[in-house]
Coordinates of C-alpha atoms and ligand atoms in Angstrom, one line a residue:
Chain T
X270 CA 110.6 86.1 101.7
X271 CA 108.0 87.7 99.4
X272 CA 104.4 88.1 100.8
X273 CA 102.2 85.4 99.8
X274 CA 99.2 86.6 100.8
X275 CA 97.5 89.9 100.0
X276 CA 95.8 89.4 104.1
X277 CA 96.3 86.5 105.9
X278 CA 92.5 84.5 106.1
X279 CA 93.2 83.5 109.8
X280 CA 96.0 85.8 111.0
X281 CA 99.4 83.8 111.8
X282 CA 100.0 83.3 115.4
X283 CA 96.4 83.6 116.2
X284 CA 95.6 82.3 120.0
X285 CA 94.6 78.7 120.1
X286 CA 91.3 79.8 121.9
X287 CA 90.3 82.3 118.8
X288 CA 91.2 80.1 115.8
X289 CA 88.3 78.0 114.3
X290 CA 87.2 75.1 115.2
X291 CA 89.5 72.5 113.3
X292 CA 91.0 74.9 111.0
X293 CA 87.5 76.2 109.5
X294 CA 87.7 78.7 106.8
X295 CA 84.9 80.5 106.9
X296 CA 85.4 83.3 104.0
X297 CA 84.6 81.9 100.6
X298 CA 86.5 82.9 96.8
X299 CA 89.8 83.1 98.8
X300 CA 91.8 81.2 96.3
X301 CA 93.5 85.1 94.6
X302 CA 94.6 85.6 98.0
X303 CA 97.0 83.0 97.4
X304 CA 99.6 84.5 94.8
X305 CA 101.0 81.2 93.0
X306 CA 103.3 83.3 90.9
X307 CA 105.9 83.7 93.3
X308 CA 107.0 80.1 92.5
X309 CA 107.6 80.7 88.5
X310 CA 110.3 79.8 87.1
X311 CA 109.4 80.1 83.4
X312 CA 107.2 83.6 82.2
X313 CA 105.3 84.0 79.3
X314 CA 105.7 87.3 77.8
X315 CA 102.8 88.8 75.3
X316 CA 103.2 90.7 72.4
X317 CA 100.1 92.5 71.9
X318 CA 101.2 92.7 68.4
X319 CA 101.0 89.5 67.2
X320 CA 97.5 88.5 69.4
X321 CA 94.7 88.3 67.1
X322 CA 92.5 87.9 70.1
X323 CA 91.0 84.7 69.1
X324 CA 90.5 83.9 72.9
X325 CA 92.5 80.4 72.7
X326 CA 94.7 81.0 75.4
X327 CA 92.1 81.9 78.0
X328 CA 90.1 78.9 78.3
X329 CA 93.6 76.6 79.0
X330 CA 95.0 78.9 81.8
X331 CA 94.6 77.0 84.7
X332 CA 95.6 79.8 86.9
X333 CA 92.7 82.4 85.2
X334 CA 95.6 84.6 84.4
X335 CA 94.5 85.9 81.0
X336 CA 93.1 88.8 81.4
X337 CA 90.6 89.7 79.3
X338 CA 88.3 93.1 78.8
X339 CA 85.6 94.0 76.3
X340 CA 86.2 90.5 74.2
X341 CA 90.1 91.3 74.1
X342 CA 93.4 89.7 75.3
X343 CA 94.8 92.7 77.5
X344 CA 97.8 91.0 79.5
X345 CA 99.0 88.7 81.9
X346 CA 98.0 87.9 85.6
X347 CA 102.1 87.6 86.9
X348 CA 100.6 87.8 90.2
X349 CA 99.1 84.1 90.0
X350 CA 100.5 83.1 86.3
X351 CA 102.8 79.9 87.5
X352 CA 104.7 79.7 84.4
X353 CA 103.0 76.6 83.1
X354 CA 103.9 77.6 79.6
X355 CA 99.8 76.3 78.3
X356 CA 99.0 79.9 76.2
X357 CA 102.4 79.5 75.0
X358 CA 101.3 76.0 73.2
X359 CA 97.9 77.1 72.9
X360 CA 98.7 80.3 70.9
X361 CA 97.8 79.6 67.0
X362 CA 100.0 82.8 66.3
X363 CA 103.0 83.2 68.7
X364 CA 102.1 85.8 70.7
X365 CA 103.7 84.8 73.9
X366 CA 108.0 84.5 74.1
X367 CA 108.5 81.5 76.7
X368 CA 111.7 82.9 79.2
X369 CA 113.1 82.1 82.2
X370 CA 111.9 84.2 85.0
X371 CA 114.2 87.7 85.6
X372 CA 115.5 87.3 82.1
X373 CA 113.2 89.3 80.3
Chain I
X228 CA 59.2 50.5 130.6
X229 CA 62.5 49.2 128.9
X230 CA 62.2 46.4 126.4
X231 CA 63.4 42.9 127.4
X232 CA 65.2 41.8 124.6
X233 CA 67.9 38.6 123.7
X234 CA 70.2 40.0 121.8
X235 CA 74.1 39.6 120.7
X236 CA 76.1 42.7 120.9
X237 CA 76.2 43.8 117.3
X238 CA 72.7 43.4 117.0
X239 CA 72.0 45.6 119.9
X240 CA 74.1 48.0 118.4
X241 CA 72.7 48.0 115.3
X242 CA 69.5 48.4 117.1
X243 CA 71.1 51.4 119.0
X244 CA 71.7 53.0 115.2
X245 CA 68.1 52.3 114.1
X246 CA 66.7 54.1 117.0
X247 CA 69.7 56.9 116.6
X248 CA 68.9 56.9 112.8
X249 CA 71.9 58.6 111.7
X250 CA 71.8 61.0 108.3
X251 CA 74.7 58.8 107.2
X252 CA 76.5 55.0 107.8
X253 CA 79.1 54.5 105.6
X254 CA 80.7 51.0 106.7
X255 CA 82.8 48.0 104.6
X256 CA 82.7 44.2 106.3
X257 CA 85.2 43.0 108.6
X258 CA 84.6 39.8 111.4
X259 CA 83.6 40.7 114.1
X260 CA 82.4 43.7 113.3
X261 CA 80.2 42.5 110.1
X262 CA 76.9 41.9 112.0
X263 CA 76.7 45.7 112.6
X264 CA 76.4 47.2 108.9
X265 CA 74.6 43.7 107.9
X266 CA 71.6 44.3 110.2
X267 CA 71.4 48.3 109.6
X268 CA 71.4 48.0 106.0
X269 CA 68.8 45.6 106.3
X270 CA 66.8 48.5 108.2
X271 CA 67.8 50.7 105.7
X272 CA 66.0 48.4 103.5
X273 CA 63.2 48.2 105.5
X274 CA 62.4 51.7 105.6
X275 CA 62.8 51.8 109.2
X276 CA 66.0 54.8 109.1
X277 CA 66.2 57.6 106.6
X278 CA 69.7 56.7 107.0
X279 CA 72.1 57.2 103.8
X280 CA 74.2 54.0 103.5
X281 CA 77.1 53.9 101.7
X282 CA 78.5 50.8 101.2
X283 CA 82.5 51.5 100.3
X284 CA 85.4 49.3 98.6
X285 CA 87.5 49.7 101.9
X286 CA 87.6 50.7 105.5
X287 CA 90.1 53.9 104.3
X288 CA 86.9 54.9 101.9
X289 CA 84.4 54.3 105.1
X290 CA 86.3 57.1 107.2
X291 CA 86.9 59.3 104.3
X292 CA 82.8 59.4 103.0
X293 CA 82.5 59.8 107.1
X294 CA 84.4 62.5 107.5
X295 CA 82.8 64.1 104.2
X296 CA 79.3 63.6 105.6
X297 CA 80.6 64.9 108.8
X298 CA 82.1 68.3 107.3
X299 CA 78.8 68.3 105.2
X300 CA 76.7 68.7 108.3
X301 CA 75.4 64.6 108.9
X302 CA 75.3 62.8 111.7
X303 CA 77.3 60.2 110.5
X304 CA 78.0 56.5 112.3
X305 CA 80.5 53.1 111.1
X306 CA 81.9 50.4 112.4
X307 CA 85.4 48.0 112.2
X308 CA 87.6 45.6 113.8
X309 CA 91.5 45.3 113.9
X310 CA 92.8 45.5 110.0
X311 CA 89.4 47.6 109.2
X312 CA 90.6 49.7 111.9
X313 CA 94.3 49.8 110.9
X314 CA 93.0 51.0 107.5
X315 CA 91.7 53.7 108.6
X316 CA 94.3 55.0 110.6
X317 CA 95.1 57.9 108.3
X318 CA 91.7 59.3 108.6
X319 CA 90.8 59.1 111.8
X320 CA 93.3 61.7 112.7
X321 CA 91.9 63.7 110.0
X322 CA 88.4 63.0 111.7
X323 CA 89.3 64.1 115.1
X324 CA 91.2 67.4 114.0
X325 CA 88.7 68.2 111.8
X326 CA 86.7 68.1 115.2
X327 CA 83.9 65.9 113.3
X328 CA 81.7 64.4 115.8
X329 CA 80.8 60.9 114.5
X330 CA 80.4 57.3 116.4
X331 CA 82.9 54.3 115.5
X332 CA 81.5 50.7 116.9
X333 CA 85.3 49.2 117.0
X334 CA 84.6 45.4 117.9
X335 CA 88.3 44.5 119.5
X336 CA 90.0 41.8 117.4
X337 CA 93.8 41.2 117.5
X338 CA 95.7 43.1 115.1
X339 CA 97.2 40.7 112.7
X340 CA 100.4 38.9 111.9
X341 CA 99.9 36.5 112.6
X342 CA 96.3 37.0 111.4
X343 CA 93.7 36.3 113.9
X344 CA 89.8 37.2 114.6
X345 CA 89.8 36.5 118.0
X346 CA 89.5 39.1 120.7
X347 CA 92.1 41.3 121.9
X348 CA 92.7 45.0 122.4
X349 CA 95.5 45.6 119.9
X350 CA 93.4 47.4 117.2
X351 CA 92.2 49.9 119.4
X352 CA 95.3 50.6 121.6
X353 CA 97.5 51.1 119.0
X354 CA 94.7 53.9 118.0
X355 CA 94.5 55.4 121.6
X356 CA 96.5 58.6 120.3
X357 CA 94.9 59.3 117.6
X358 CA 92.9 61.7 118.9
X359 CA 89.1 60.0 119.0
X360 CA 87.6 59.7 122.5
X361 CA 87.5 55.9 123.2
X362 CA 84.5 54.3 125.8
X363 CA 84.6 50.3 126.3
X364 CA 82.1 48.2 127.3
X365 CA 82.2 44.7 129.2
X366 CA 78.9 43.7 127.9
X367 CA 76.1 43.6 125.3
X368 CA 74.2 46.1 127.7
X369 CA 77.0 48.5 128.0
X370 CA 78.1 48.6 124.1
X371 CA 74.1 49.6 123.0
X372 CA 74.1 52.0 126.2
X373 CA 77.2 53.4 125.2
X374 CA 76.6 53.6 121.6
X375 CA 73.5 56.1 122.7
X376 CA 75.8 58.0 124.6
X377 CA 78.5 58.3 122.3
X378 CA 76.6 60.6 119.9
X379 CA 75.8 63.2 122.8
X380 CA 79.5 62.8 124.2
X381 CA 80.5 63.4 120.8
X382 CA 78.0 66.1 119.7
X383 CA 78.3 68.6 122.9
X384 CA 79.5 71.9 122.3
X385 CA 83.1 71.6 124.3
X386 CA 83.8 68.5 122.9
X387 CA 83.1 68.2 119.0
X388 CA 85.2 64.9 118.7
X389 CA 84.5 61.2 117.0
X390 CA 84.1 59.0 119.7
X391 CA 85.0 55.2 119.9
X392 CA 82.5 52.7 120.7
X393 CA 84.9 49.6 122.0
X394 CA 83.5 45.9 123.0
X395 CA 85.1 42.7 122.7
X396 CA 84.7 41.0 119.1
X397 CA 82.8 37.4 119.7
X398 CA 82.6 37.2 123.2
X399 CA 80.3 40.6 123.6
X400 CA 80.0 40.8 119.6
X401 CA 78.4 37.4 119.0
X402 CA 77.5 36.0 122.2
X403 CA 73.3 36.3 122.7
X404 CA 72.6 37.4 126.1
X405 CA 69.5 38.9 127.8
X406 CA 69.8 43.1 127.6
X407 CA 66.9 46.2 128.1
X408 CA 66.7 48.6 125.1
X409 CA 65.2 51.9 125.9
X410 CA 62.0 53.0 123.9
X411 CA 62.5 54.6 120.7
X412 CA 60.9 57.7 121.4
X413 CA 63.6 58.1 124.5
X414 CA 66.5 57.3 122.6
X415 CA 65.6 59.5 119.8
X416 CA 64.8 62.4 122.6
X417 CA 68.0 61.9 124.2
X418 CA 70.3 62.3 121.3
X419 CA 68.0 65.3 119.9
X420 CA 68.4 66.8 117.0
X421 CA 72.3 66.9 115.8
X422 CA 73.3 70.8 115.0
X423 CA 76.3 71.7 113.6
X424 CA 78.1 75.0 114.2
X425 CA 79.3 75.0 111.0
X426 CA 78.8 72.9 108.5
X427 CA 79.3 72.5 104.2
X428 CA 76.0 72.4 103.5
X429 CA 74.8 75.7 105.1
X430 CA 74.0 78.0 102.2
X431 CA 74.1 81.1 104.4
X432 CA 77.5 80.7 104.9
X433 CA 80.5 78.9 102.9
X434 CA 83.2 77.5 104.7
X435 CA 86.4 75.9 103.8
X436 CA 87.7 72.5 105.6
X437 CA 90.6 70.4 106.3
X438 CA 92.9 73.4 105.1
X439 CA 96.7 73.5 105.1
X440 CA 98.4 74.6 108.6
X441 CA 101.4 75.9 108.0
X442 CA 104.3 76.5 111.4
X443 CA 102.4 79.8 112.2
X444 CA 99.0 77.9 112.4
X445 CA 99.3 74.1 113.4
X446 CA 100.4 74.3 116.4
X447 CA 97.5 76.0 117.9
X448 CA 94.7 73.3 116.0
X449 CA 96.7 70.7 118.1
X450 CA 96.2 72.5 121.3
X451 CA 92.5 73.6 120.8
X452 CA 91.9 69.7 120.0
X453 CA 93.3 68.6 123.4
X454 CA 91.1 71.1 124.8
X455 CA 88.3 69.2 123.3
X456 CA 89.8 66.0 124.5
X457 CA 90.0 67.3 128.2
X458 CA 86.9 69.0 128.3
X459 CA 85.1 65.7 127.0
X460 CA 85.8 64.0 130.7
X461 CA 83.1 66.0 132.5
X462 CA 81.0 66.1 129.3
X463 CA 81.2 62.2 129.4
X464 CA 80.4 62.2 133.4
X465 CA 77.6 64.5 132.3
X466 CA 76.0 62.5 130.0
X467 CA 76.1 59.3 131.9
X468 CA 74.2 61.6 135.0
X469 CA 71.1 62.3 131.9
X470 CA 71.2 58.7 130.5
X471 CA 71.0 57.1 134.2
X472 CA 67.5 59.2 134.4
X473 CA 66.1 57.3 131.1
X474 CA 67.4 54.0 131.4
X475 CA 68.6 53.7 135.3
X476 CA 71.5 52.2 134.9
X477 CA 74.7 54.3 136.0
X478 CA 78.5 54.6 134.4
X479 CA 81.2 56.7 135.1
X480 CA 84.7 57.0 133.9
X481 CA 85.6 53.2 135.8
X482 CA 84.0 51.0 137.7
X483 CA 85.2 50.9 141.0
X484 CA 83.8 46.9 142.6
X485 CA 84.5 46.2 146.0
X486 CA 87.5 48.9 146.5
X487 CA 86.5 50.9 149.4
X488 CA 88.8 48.9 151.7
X489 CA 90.9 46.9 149.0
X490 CA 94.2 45.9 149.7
X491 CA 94.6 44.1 146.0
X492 CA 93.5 45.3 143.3
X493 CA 93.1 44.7 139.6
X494 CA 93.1 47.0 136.1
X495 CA 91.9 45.9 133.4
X496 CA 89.3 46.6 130.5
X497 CA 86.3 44.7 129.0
X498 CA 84.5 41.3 128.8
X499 CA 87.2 39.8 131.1
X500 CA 85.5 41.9 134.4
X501 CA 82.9 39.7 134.7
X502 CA 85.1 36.9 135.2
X503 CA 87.6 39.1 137.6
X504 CA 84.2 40.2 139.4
X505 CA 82.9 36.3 139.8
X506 CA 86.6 35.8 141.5
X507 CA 86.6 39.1 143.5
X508 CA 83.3 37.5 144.9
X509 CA 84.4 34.2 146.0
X510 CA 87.9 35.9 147.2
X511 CA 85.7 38.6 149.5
X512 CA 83.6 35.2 150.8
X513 CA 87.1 33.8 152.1
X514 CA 87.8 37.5 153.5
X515 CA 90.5 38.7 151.1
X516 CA 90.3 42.3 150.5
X517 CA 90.3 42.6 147.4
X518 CA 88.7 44.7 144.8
X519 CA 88.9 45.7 140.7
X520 CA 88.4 49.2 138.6
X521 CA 87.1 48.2 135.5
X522 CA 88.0 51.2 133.1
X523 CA 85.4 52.5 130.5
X524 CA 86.7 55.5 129.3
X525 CA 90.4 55.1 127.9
X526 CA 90.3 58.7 126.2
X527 CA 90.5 60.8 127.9
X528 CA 92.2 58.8 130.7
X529 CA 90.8 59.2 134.2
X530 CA 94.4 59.8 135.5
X531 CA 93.0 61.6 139.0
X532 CA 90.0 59.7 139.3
X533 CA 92.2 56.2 139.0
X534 CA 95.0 57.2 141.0
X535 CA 92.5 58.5 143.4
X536 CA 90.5 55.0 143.6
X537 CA 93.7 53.0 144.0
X538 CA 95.4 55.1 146.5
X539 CA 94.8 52.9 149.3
X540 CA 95.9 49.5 148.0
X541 CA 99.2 47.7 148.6
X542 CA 99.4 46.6 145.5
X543 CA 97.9 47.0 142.4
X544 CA 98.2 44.5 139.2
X545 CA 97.6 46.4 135.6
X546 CA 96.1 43.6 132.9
X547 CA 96.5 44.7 129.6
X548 CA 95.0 43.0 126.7
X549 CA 97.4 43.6 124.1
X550 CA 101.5 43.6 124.3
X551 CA 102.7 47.4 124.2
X552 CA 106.6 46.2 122.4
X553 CA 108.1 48.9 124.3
X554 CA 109.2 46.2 126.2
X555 CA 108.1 47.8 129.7
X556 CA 104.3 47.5 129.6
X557 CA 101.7 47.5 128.0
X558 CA 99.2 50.8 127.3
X559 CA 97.2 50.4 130.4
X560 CA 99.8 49.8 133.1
X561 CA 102.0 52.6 131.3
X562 CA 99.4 55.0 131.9
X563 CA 97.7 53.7 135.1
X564 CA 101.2 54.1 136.8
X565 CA 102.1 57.5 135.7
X566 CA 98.8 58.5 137.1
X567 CA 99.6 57.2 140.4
X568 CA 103.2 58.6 140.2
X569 CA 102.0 61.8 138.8
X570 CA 99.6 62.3 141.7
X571 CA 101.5 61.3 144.5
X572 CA 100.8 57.7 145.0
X573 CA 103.1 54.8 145.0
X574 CA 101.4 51.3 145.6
X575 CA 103.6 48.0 144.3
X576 CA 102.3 47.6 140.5
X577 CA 102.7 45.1 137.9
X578 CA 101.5 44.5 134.6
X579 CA 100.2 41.4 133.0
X580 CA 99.7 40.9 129.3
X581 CA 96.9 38.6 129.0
X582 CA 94.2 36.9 126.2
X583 CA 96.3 37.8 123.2
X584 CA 94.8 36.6 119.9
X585 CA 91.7 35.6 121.9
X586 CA 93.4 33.1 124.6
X587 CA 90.8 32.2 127.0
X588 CA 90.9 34.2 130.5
X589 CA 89.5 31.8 133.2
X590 CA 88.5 32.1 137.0
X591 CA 92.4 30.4 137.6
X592 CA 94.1 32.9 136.0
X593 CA 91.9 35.8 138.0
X594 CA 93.2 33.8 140.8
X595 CA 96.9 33.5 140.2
X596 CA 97.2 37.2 139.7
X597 CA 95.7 38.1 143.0
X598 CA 98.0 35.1 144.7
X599 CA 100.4 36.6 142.6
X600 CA 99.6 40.0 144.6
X601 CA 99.6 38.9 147.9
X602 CA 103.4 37.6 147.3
X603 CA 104.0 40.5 146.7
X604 CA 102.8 42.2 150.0
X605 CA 104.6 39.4 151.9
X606 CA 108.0 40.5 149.8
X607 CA 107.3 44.3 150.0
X608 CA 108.8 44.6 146.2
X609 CA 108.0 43.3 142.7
X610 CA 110.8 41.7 141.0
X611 CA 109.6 41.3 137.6
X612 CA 107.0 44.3 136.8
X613 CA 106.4 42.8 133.2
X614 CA 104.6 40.0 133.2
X615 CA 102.4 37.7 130.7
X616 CA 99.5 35.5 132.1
X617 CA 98.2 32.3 130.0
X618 CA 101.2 32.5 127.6
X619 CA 102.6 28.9 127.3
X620 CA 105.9 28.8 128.7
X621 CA 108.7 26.2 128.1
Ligands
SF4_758 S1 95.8 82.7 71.8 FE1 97.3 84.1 71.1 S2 96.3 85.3 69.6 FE2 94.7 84.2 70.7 S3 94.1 85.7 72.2 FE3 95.7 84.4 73.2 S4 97.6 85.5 72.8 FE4 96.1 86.4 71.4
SF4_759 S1 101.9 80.4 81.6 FE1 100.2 79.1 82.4 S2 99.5 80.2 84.2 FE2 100.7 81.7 83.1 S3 99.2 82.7 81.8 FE3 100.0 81.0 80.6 S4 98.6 79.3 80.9 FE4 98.2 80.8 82.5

């Protein structure tokens, strides 16, 4: 089984008289701990050649997996990119291919 | 000095949560329990709380904007009865393992079908696992003194669990009858100042709550929440030892009337003791030995205490006030008898189901039970354990 998390927010098999009361999390901005793109089954694939970097595909992501530096499209997340296939529709030029995951 | 007061038992709750004056009461309607969230919002109207009220669309939305104020750092109070209560069943497990302290007034109506208002303890039997600790009360007095306690029960540090305030719906609910109410300023003293360890509002530090538990994690949130639910006993005891100073009057985890040298004895829960007491009375004129245990806290249950108490009777006769359909007992005798087995003790019990759907419980069927009991000491054995009193038989 792949590693879900990059550390483990309350340690598995922590004593029942050091875990938090009722399951607390107390650590904030935790959700990129959890990596939701071991559960893709569809991948988008970019092709920096096509991407005019008109920024459409970034605001639909609902994973923030777009990544974006100095006001241009640079790549995918794949660590948290679920494979929903939204840049893929939202692309106004083709940029992404739309494959089944470990056919690339 | 206390306040004389006529009151009927909602509205001394209610009075209760005025002086309590909770951050948050978010309640929906239900007979018996109506009177309760009728005469606080009407003090919420009045100015006299700074109380948030939120009146929901349905019992399920009461407990679920409870527990919200609850994670959010409030002191946070409701009330229900039977379906109300059944409605909320999902979330009150959420509540207690979420370790949210918070007060539930539960005015015990039979659960329906067939649908009834009338008294009985099905509604908050059938929630006795779900993890809240659950007082009752026999009288008007006892649910507002109880209601005052339940928020420092609830609130202590070893405990952090919602906490069931239990009376009987219409006969303690409705029924006016005289009752002392402690000064404002003492009741506000007493439950202090509620402060959360952690809490969603708290901008120093941001918290997550009600998270997933996977195999590796649940397990252990189940066992620190019993260790909330065990350490609550002496917590309870506690608090009873601080409120006695302010009010005078005492409660434990049962009331023990007339047991020291007991030979019968009865078991049984709310407004029905004071009838039990009235025949204990006339049966100790005539020189019976006999005695009752009126229990007040349900969860956690007394199990040493109660064997303890009933370890030197002959017999013992368990009244439950709702059926349990495992077709061996109802809640009360089940767990009154493992007690005794558990801690060594073996007197002859038997269970009655009685007052279902609000079926009147009168001085002759008090009577016939103990009768009932000292047939039994003649014969040595029961015969029949599981028994029904005031059912109409062919
Ligand atoms: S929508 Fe298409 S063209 Fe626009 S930035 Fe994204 S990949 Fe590039
Ligand atoms: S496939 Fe979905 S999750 Fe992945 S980058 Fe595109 S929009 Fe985001």
């Amino acid at each position: 089984m792949s590693k879900k998390f990059e550390h483990d927010i309350i340690p598995a098999y922590t004593p029942w008289q050091e875990t938090t009361p009722g399951g607390v999390i107390k650590e904030s901005g935790n959700a990129h701990h959890f990596k939701t793109g071991d559960w893709r089954a569809m991948k988008p694939i970019w092709d920096p050649d096509k991407c005019k970097h008109c920024m459409m595909c970034y605001p639909v992501c609902p994973d923030s997996s777009i990544i974006i530096k100095d006001q241009k499209m640079t790549g995918i997340d794949y660590d948290h990119c679920k494979g929903c296939g939204v840049c893929v529709e939202a692309c106004p030029f083709k940029a992404f291919d739309y494959v089944p995951e470990g056919e690339e | 000095m206390a306040i004389r007061d006529k009151l009927s038992g909602n509205e001394a709750v209610a009075v209760a949560m005025r002086q309590i004056n909770p951050d948050v009461v978010a309640a929906f309607p239900i007979t018996p329990s109506t009177e309760i969230p009728q005469y606080f919002s009407a003090f919420v109207a009045n100015g006299q709380v700074d109380t948030e009220f939120v009146p929901v669309e349905s019992e399920h939305s009461a407990m679920s904007a409870c527990i919200g104020a609850g994670t959010a750092g409030a002191r946070t109070m409701t009330a229900t009865s039977a379906n109300g209560l059944a409605l909320m069943w999902e979330m009150l497990y959420i509540a207690a393992s979420c370790k949210l302290p918070m007060v539930l007034s539960v005015v015990n109506r039979a659960l329906s079908g067939p649908i009834n208002i009338h008294n009985d303890h099905s509604d908050s039997m059938g929630a006795r696992d779900s993890g809240w600790i659950q007082l009752y009360g026999e009288n008007n007095q006892e649910a507002y003194d109880n209601a005052i306690m339940a928020v420092r029960i609830a609130e202590h540090a070893d405990v952090q669990l919602p906490v069931m305030n239990c009376y009987d719906g219409f006969i303690t609910s409705h029924a006016v009858e005289n009752i002392e109410l402690i000064e404002d300023d003492k009741v506000k003293a007493f439950v202090g100042q509620y402060k959360p360890s952690t809490y969603m509002l708290n901008s120093d530090e941001q918290i997550a709550v009600g998270p997933l538990a996977v195999p590796t994690h649940y397990f252990e949130h189940k066992r620190q929440q019993a260790e909330s639910m065990r350490n609550s006993k002496e917590v309870i005891v506690e608090v009873a030892k601080a409120f006695k100073e302010i009010s005078g009057r005492e409660y434990g985890l049962f009331e023990a009337y007339k047991m020291e040298d007991a030979e019968r004895a009865i078991v049984l829960i709310g407004s029905s003791v004071g009838t039990a007491k009235f025949v204990v009375d006339a049966l100790r004129e005539k020189g019976e030995k006999v005695g009752l245990i009126k229990v007040r806290v349900f969860r956690p249950f007394p199990a040493e205490e109660l064997a303890q108490s009933l370890k030197g009777v002959k017999t013992v006769a368990i009244l439950d006030k709702c059926d349990g359909f495992n077709a061996k007992g109802g809640p009360l005798f089940s767990e009154t008898t493992s007690a005794l087995f558990v801690n060594g003790y073996t007197p002859l019990a038997v269970n009655y189901i009685y007052g279902l759907g609000g079926r009147d419980v009168k001085t002759t069927d008090i009577e016939k039970v103990y009768s009932d009991l000292s047939e039994i000491v003649t014969a040595n054995k029961v015969e029949d354990p599981y028994r029904y009193l005031g059912v109409v038989e062919a």
